[in-house]
Each structure stands twice: as C-alpha cells, then as structure tokens.
XYZ file of C-alpha atoms in Angstrom:
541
model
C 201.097 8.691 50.774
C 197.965 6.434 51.326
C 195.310 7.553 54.029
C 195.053 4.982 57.018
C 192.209 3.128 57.198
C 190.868 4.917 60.145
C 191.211 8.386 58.212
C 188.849 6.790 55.022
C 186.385 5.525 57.576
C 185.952 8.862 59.258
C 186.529 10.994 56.129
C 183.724 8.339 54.585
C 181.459 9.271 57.722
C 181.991 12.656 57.591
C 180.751 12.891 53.904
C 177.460 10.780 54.860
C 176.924 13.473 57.803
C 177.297 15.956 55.423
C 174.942 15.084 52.888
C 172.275 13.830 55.643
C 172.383 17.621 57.153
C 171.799 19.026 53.681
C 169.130 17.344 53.309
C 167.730 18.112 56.421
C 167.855 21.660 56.059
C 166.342 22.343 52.447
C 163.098 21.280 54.027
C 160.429 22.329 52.458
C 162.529 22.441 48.931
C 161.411 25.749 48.679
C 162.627 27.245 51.024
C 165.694 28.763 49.146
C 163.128 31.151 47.234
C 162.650 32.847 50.505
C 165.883 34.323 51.255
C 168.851 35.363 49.835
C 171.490 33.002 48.098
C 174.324 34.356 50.515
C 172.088 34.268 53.658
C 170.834 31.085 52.831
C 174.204 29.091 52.120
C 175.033 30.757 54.655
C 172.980 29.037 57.109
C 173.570 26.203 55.318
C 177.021 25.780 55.539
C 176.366 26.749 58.985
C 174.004 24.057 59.501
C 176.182 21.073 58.026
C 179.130 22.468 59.799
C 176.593 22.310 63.137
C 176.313 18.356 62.587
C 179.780 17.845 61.888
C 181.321 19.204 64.123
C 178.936 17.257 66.377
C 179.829 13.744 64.687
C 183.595 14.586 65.299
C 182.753 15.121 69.105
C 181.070 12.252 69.539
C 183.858 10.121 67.686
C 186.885 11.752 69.645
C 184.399 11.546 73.263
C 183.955 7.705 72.167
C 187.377 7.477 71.621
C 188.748 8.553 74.800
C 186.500 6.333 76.475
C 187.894 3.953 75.183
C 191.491 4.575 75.210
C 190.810 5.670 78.965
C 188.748 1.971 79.728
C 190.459 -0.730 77.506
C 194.562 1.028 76.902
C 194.508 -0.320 73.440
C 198.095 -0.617 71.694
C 198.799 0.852 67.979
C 197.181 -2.440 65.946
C 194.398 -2.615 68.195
C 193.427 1.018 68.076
C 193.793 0.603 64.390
C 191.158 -1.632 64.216
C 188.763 -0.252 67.146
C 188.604 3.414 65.340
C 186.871 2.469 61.753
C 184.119 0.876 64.418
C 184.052 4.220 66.566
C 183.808 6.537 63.531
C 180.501 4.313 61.977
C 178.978 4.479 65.755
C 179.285 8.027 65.908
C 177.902 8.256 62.466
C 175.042 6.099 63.752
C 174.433 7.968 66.968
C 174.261 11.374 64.475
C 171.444 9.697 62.303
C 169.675 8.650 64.798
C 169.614 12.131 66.427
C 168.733 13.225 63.158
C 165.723 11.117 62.686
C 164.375 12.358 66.006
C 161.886 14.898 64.297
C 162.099 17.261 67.765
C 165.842 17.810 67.306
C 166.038 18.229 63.503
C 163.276 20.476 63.487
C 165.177 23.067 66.211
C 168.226 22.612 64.299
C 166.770 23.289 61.080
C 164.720 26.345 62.210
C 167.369 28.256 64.082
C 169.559 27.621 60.903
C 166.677 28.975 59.019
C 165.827 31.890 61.315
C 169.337 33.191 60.475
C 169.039 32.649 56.885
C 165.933 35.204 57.425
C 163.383 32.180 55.967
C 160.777 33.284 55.483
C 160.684 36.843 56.535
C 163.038 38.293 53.630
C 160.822 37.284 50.998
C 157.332 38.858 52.768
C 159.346 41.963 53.535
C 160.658 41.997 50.538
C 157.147 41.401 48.864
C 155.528 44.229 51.484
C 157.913 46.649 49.492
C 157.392 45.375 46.007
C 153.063 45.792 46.932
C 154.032 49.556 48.106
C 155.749 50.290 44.644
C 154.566 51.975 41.663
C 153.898 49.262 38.765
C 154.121 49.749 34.981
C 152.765 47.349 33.143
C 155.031 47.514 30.123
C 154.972 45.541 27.257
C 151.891 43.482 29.058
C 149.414 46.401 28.866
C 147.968 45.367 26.052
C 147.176 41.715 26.906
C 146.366 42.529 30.273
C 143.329 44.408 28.932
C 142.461 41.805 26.397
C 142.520 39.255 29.010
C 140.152 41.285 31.223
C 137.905 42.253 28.347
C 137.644 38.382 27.604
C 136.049 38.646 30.971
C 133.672 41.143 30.540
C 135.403 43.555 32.162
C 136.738 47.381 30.013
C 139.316 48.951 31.412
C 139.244 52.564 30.437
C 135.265 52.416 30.154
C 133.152 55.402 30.742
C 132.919 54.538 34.665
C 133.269 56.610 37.917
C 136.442 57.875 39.458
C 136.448 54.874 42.066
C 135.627 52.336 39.554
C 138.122 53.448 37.124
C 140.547 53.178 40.375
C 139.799 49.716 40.985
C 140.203 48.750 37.261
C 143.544 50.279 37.149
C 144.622 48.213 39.960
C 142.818 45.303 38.371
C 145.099 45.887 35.687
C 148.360 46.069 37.397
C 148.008 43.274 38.838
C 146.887 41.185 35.512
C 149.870 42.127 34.062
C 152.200 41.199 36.976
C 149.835 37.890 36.914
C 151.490 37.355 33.124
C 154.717 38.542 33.769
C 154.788 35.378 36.698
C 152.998 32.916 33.978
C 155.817 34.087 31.187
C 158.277 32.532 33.881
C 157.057 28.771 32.910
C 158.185 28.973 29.742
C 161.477 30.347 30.620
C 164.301 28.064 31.470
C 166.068 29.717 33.804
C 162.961 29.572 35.930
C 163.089 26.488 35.498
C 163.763 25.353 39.013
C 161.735 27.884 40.633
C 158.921 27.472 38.928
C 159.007 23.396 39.710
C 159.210 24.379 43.200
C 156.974 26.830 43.450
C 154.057 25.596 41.257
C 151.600 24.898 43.882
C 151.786 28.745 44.574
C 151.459 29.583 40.953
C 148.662 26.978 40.240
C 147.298 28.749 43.416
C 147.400 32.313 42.226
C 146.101 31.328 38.453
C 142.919 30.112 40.669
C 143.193 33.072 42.405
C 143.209 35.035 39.388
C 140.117 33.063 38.127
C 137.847 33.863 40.915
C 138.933 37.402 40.883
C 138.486 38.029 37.460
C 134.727 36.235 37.280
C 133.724 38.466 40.316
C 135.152 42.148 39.737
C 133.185 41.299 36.310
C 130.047 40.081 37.861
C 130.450 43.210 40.829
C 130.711 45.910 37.784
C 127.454 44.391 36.347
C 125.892 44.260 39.668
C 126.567 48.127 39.798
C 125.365 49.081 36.144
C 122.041 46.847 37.262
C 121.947 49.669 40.488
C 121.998 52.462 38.001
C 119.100 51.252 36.270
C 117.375 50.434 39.571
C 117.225 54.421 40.324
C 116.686 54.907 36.677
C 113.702 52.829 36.586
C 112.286 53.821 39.757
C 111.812 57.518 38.274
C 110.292 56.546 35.629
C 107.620 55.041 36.901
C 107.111 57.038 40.381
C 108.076 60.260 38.773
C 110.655 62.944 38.560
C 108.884 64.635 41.528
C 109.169 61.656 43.653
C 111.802 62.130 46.710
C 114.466 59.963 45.441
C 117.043 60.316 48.396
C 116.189 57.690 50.635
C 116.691 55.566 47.784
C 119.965 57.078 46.708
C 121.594 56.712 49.912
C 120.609 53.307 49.556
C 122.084 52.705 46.633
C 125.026 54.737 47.603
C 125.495 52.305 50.324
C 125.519 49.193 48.317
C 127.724 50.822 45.766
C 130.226 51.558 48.604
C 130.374 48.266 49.742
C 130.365 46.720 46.469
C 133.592 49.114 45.890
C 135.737 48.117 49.042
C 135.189 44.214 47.840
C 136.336 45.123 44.832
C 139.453 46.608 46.246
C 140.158 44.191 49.447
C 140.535 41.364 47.038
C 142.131 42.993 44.224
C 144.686 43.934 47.134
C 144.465 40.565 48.650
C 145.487 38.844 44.898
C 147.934 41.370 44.380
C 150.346 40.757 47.723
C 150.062 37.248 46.363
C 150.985 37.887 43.262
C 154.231 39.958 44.348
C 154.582 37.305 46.945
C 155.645 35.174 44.097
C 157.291 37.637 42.042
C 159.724 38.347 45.273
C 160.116 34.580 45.816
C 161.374 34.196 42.179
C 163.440 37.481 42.010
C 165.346 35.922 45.618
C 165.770 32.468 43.504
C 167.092 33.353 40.204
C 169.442 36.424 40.906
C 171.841 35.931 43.916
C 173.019 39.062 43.965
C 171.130 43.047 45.149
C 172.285 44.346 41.633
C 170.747 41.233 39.767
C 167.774 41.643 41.941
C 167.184 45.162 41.352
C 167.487 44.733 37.800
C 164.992 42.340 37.665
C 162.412 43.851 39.427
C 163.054 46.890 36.937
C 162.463 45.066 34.188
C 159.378 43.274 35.792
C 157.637 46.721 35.798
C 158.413 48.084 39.296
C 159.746 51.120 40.374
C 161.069 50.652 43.914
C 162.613 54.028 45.443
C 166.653 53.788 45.189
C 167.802 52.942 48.548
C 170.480 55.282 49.766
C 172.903 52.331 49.592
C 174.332 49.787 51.760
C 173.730 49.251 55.251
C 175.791 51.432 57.550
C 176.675 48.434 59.499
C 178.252 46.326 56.280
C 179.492 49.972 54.868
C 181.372 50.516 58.517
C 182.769 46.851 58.557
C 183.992 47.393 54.791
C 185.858 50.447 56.212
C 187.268 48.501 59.189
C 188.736 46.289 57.047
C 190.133 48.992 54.726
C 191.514 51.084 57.379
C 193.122 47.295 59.095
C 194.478 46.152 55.890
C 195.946 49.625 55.129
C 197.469 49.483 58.305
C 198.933 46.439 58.074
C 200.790 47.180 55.063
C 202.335 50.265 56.410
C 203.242 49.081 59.480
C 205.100 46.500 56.917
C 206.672 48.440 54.696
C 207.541 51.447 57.105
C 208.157 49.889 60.568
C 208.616 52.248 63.750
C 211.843 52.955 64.420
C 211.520 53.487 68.300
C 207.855 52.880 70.252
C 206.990 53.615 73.594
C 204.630 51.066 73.740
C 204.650 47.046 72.200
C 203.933 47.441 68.140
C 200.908 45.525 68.675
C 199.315 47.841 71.234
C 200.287 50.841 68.922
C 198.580 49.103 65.608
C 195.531 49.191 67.808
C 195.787 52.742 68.737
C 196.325 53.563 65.398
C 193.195 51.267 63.998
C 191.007 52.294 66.740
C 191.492 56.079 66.445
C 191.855 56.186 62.318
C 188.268 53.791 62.339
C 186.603 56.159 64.952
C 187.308 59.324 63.227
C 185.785 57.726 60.060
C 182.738 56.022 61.775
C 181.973 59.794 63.743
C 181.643 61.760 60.004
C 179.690 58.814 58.204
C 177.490 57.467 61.248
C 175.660 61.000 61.708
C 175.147 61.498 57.858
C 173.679 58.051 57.563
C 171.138 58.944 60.141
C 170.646 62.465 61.309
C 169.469 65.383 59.399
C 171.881 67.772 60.499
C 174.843 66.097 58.858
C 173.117 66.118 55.584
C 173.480 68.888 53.065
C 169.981 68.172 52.622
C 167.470 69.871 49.678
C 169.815 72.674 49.258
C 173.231 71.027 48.913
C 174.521 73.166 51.296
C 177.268 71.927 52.738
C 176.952 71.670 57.385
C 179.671 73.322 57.925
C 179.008 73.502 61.674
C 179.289 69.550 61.860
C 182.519 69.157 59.453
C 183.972 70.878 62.139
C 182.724 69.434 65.066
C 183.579 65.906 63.506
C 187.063 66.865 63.547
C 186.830 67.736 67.110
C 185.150 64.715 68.250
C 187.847 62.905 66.456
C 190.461 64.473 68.689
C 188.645 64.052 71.763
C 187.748 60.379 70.493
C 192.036 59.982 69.991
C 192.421 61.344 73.222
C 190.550 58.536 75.070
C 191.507 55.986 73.292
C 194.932 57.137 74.212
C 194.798 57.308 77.733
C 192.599 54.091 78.118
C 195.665 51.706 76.531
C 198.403 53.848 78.262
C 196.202 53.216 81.313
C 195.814 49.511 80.216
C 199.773 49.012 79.509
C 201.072 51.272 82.445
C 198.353 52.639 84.500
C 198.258 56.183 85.421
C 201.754 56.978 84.382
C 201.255 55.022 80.906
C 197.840 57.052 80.122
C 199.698 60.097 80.706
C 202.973 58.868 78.532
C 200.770 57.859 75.937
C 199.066 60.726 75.386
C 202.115 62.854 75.813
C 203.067 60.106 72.872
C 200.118 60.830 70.976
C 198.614 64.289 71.547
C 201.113 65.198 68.143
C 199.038 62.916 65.869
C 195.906 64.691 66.937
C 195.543 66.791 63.771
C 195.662 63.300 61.434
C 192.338 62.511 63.149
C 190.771 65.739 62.622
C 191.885 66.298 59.519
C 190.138 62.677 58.307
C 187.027 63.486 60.331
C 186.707 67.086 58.539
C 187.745 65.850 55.497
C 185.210 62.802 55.848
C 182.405 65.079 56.740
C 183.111 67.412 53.929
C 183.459 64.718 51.090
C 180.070 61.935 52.228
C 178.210 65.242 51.139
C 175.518 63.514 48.496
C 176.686 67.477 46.617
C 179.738 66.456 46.497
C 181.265 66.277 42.588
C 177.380 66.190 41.574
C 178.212 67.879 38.058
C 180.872 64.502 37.835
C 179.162 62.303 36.162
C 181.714 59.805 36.064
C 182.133 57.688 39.200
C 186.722 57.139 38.425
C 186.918 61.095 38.025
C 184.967 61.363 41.493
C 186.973 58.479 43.458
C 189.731 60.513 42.008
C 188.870 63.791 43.113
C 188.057 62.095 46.740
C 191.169 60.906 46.807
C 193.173 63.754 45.802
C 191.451 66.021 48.550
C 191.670 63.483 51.523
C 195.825 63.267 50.721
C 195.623 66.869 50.602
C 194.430 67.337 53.655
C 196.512 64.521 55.405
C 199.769 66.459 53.665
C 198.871 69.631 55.520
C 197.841 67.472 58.998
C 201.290 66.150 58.237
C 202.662 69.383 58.278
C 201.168 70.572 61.605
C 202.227 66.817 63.558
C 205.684 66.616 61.835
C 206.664 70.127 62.993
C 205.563 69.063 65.991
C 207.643 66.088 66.588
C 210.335 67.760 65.302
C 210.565 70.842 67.856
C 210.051 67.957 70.680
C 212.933 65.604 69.114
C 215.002 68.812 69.451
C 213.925 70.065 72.955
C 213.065 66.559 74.679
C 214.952 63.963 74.514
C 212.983 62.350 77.374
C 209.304 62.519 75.695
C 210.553 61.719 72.177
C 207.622 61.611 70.220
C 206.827 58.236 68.262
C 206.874 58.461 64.660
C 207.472 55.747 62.058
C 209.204 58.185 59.948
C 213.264 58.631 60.649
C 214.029 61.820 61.742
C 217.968 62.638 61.476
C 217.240 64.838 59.242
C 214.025 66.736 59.540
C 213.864 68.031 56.098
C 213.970 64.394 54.951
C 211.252 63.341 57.365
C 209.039 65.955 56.589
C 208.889 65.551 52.833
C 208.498 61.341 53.470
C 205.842 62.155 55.923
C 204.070 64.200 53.720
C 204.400 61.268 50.939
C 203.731 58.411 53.199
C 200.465 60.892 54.279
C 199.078 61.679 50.476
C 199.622 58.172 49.447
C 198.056 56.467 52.744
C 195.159 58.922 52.997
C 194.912 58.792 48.657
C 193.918 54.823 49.090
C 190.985 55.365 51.682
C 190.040 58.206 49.767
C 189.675 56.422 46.608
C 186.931 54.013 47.936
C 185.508 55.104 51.358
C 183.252 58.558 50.306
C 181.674 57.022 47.530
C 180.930 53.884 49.496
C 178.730 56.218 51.647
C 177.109 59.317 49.039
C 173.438 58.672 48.311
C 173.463 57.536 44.591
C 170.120 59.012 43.822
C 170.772 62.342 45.397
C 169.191 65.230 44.105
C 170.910 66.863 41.700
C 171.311 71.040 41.130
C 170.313 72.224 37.725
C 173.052 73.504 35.083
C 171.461 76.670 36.243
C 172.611 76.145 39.514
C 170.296 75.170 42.703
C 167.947 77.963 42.693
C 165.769 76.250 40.215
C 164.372 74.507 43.909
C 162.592 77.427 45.016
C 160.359 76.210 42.721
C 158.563 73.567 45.639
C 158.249 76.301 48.275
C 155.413 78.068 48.527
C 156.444 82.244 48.000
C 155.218 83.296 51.712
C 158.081 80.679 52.809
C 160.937 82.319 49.949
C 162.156 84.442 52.231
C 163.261 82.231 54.969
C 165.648 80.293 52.182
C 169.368 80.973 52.318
C-alpha cells in the first residue's frame, strides 16, 4: 500500500532531523577516539533519538492546535499536515542553530559517552604500565644516537634511568608514526594528525635537549676535573662539589619532568587510537599487548555488568520454567510468585559474588584456601534474605495474614537458597579447578556441582512438602511439581533441580573467578612459603 502524503512528509522530516543531530554531536570529529565505540553510539543514538523525539512533539503539539482552533475535515487536514511536519522541522533547526542549546545537548550526550575522560583514564593507566619496546628497540636507539644521545653509555645510575625512559618512550613515539602508513588507521590518524604533528614536535624538542642536557653534564665533570688540576689535589673541593651536585640534580629532574611530560602525550595518543580502531575490551587489550605494554589483568568485568548478566540469566531461566512446568495450585497470583522466585534466586547469588568481588574475607586469597566460615554464612544470609522477601510480598498482597501465609508457603524452599549461596561461595573461589586448564571442562565441572547440590536441596524441600501435603491440607505447600504420587515428584524435582541449577552453573562461576589468579605449583601450594620471611613460617596454616 502507498504511504499518504502526510506520512512521506514527516518520515522525509524525520530523516533531515536525524542527520542534522548527527552532525551536531560528532563535534569536534574527533571526538569518537575518546571513548568507547559502544558508549559512544550509545550517546549517539541517544542524542538523535533526543531531537526526534522533540520534532515529533512539536509536530503532534502543532497539530492539536490546530485541529483544536480551525476543526479541519479529512481533505483539509490532508493538506494542512505536510505544512505542520516542515514547520516543526524548521522550528528544530532553528533550535539547533542556537549555539547555547546545541552545545548543552551535545555535552550531556557526550558526558555519558564518557568524552573525554575514558581516553585520559585510560591513558593514566597505559603511563603507569611497564613498556617493552619490542621489535622497535633497535631503531629507537639509532634514532637517539642520530641525536647525540647513547643509550647504554658508561653514565650514572640516574642518567642511565632517564635514558631508559628516553627510550621507552622513542619507541612508543614509532610505534604511533608506524600507524600513518597503516590503513586501518587510516581514519584515526586523519583525525588526529594535529596531535601527532604535535607530538613529532614534541619529540623534536625533547630529543635536541636531553642531548644538549647530557653534554651540559659531561662539560660539569670536566669543570671539577679542571679545577684540580690547576688548584691542586689538596685544594678543598666540596664547596664546589655540592655545587655541582646541585646543578646536576636539577639538570636530572628536567630531564625526567619532560621525558614524563612527552610520554603521557605520547600514550595519550596511543589510548586515543587503541579506543578508535578496536571496539571491543578484547580487541583493545590485544592491541595494547602488541604495542609493547603490559597492563596488570583486571580481575574481570565489572560487578555491576557481571550482576545484571546474572539477573538476566536467573529471569530468563525463570521464565522458561515457569513455561514449560506451570504451578499447579499458588497461593498467591503467578506473577507475584515469579518475583519471589527472581528476587530470592538473584539475592542468594548477588550475597556469595558481591563479598568476593570486594572484601578480603571472601577470597581464598594467597593460599587458595578455601573461607569456609563465609560459604556458610552465605547460605544463611540467603535464607534470612528469602525470608524477607517473603513476608514483605505476603505483607504487600495480604497484609499481616499474607506475610505470615507466605512464608508458611515458602519457609520449605529455604534450603534451594542456601544451597545456591553455599554452592556459589564455594565455586567463585579463583582455586577453584585451577589444575583445569580448559575453560568447557571447568563450566562443566561448575555445573555438575551446582545441580548436585540443588538435587540434595531438592531432597530436603520435597520431603518437606510432602509430609505437609499429607498432614495439612489447609497450608498445602506450593510446588510446581505434581504431587499424587510422591515418588514421582521427588525424582522430577530432583531432575527439574539438576537441570535448572546445571544451566546457571554452566556460565555464572566463571563469569566471576579472577582469570589471572595465582596458580599452586604441580608440587602443590607450599612452594609460596617461599615470599615469607622464616620468622613469619610459623604463623602459616
């Protein structure tokens, strides 16, 4: 069927708004290089969406005016609607060529694309890490030699120091200038080359001085040397000496502040470039390998995006269960007891992985020793944690007397949550499967001892149901498992359990273990004693 003429006009509009507010927000055109590609298109999207949904509002708002002043019939409003889509595509650019209100719009969308913090923070860790210079070692020196400087002369420990650093940050300097003749640099480096042009003049100055600074301080050697010689080896040289000490000092920190000062710009760049050309943290980190630096391995994702990965796990595992095996009989509305079940299942998992993401005490720590003290007192928080939860939707669906039903309702399932707690706690160990060197074999072995567990929780809650079913009538437990014949129930529970709790175990605890743990020796972990001094032996269990 053919659009209207009204829907072409606006859908016309709509694609002029949204090619105006792209503009508008890649402004400077560099400004991707600071950020990530998914925070920046992002914001992006977020920022087009901003002015279209603003150009819609102030088409339907001129509109109603309309329709509300004039009562227009079908033929009429036909015609008037093409007009009020172009005026409210007018109105936008003219708001948009206010420089006050683009320039808000545009920097709150670029505040949350992080522009232009990710790329200094990003560059603050890159200047903290170690640097090899690689395959560039070699020119790095030649290049410095060409400017009268030696690195690995005969020269004094703080000299040879500097030149080192000197050196490092040469050879990042060439690693940058290998990235114009690259072509997937390409675009970065067209973006970016006032920065690079910047740094090579940079590099210039810096060069040209350290050389001229390491002749000034030969020329202070043969200062002292020449004063001897002609005052005398019996002359009191230390006023002079301190002197010259002085100078040599100062000479030294100049040396370093701008070798420091070239070198943040330098990884300034190199972090701008690495956030262009790879748009994911695994391309990134690969890159900056390869540059020369060794960053320490982060312990993994965020807790916050590792927690909402879990939430959705947990929801969508839900969902399909409550799907495929629906409750036969509920106390409460299936809604309310998805969001019991959710709530409580998420909570037991957030108590075991929220304390080992941040607090010693959860970790197994040097000695991969498992804390056994807080497996169990995650499972018990879990319970208690199911217990309010409980009570605060009874109380919600049926005040006091609901609170109390539901936990009457509930109190069986108890075990489920301590069991995934314990379990949790037990398996986010960074020990855990260490000797496993493939990652399948450990999601398997995860998953195999979180179903475990679940079978013999399963055990403990459907005997429990069962003896109520057969002594209450009244307080029938809920269960989503028929129960005519308990034998039957109890095996499909225990099924339904291994299989349910197998799927979270597969990809939850190696979601949150520390990939670059420490690892125990063949030997076994006694090899650490090693690092502790012997008058402190004795205190190691």
């Amino acid at each position: 069927m053919m659009l209207a003429a009204p829907s072409i006009d606006i859908v016309l509009a709509s694609v002029i708004v949204v090619l105006l507010a792209g503009i508008g927000f890649n402004q400077p055109s560099w400004s991707r290089s600071f950020t990530t590609a998914l925070r920046y298109y992002s914001a992006y999207g977020a920022h087009i969406a901003l002015y279209l949904v603003a150009f819609l509002v102030i088409y339907a708002s001129a509109w109603r005016v309309y329709a509300w002043s004039a009562d227009p019939g079908p033929s009429e409003a036909s015609e008037v609607k093409p007009q009020l889509a172009w005026l409210a595509l007018l109105v936008m650019v003219a708001v948009r060529a206010i420089p006050y209100t683009a320039r808000r719009v545009r920097r709150w969308a670029h505040d949350w694309a992080d522009i232009p913090d990710c790329a200094h923070r990003f560059a603050h860790a890159l200047a903290g890490a170690s640097f090899e210079p690689g395959d560039f070692d070699d020119d790095a020196r030649a290049l410095l030699k060409a400017r009268g400087i030696d690195v690995g002369g005969d020269w004094l420990p703080s000299v040879e120091s500097a030149q080192q650093q000197l050196l490092s940050a040469t050879a990042l300097f060439l690693r940058i200038r290998q990235w114009e003749s690259s072509p997937r640099a390409a675009q970065f480096v067209t973006d970016a080359r006032q920065s690079i042009d910047l740094l090579r003049h940079r590099f210039d100055r810096l060069s040209f001085r350290v050389s001229r600074t390491l002749a000034s301080i030969e020329r202070l050697g043969d200062v002292r040397h020449l004063f001897l010689q002609q005052a005398g080896e019996s002359v009191e040289s230390r006023p002079l000496d301190d002197l010259l000490r002085k100078l040599f000092n100062d000479l030294i920190a100049d040396i370093f502040e701008d070798i420091h000062a070239f070198h943040a710009d330098a990884c300034l760049i190199a972090a701008r470039g690495t956030l262009a050309m790879r748009n994911t943290r695994q391309g990134r980190d690969a890159m900056v390998a390869a540059m020369g630096f060794r960053l320490p391995r982060k312990e993994g994702r965020g807790t916050f995006l590792l927690l909402a990965r879990v939430a959705l796990l947990v929801v969508a595992s839900l969902w399909l269960y409550f799907h495929i095996m629906p409750a036969a009989k509920a106390a409460i509305p299936a809604r309310a007891l998805f969001l019991v079940i959710t709530l409580n299942l998420f909570g037991a998992i957030a108590i075991a992985v929220i304390p080992k993401r941040h607090w010693g005490f959860a970790n197994s720590g040097l000695w991969q020793k498992t804390p056994k003290w807080f497996v169990f007192g995650a499972g018990v928080s879990a319970m208690l944690l199911g217990v309010l939860v409980n009570l605060c939707i009874g109380a919600l669906l049926g005040g006091a007397a609901g609170a109390l039903r539901r936990l009457q309702d509930g109190s069986v399932f108890l075990p489920y949550l301590f069991a995934t707690a314990a379990v949790v706690a037990w398996l986010i160990q960074d020990h855990r499967w260490s000797r496993v060197t493939s990652r399948l074999r450990r999601r398997l072995y995860d998953a195999l001892s979180w179903g475990a567990a679940w079978m013999a929780a399963s055990l403990v809650s459907m005997s429990l149901i069962i003896l109520r079913n057969a002594f209450s009538a009244e307080h029938r437990a809920v269960t989503n498992v028929p129960i005519a014949d308990p034998l039957v129930a109890l095996l499909v529970g225990l099924g339904v359990s291994f299989v349910f709790a197998a799927v979270l175990g597969y990809f939850i605890p190696e979601l949150v273990r520390a990939r670059d743990a420490p690892r125990p020796q063949e030997a076994g972990g006694d090899d650490l004693l090693e690092f502790v001094p012997k008058s402190l032996r004795q205190f190691v269990p």
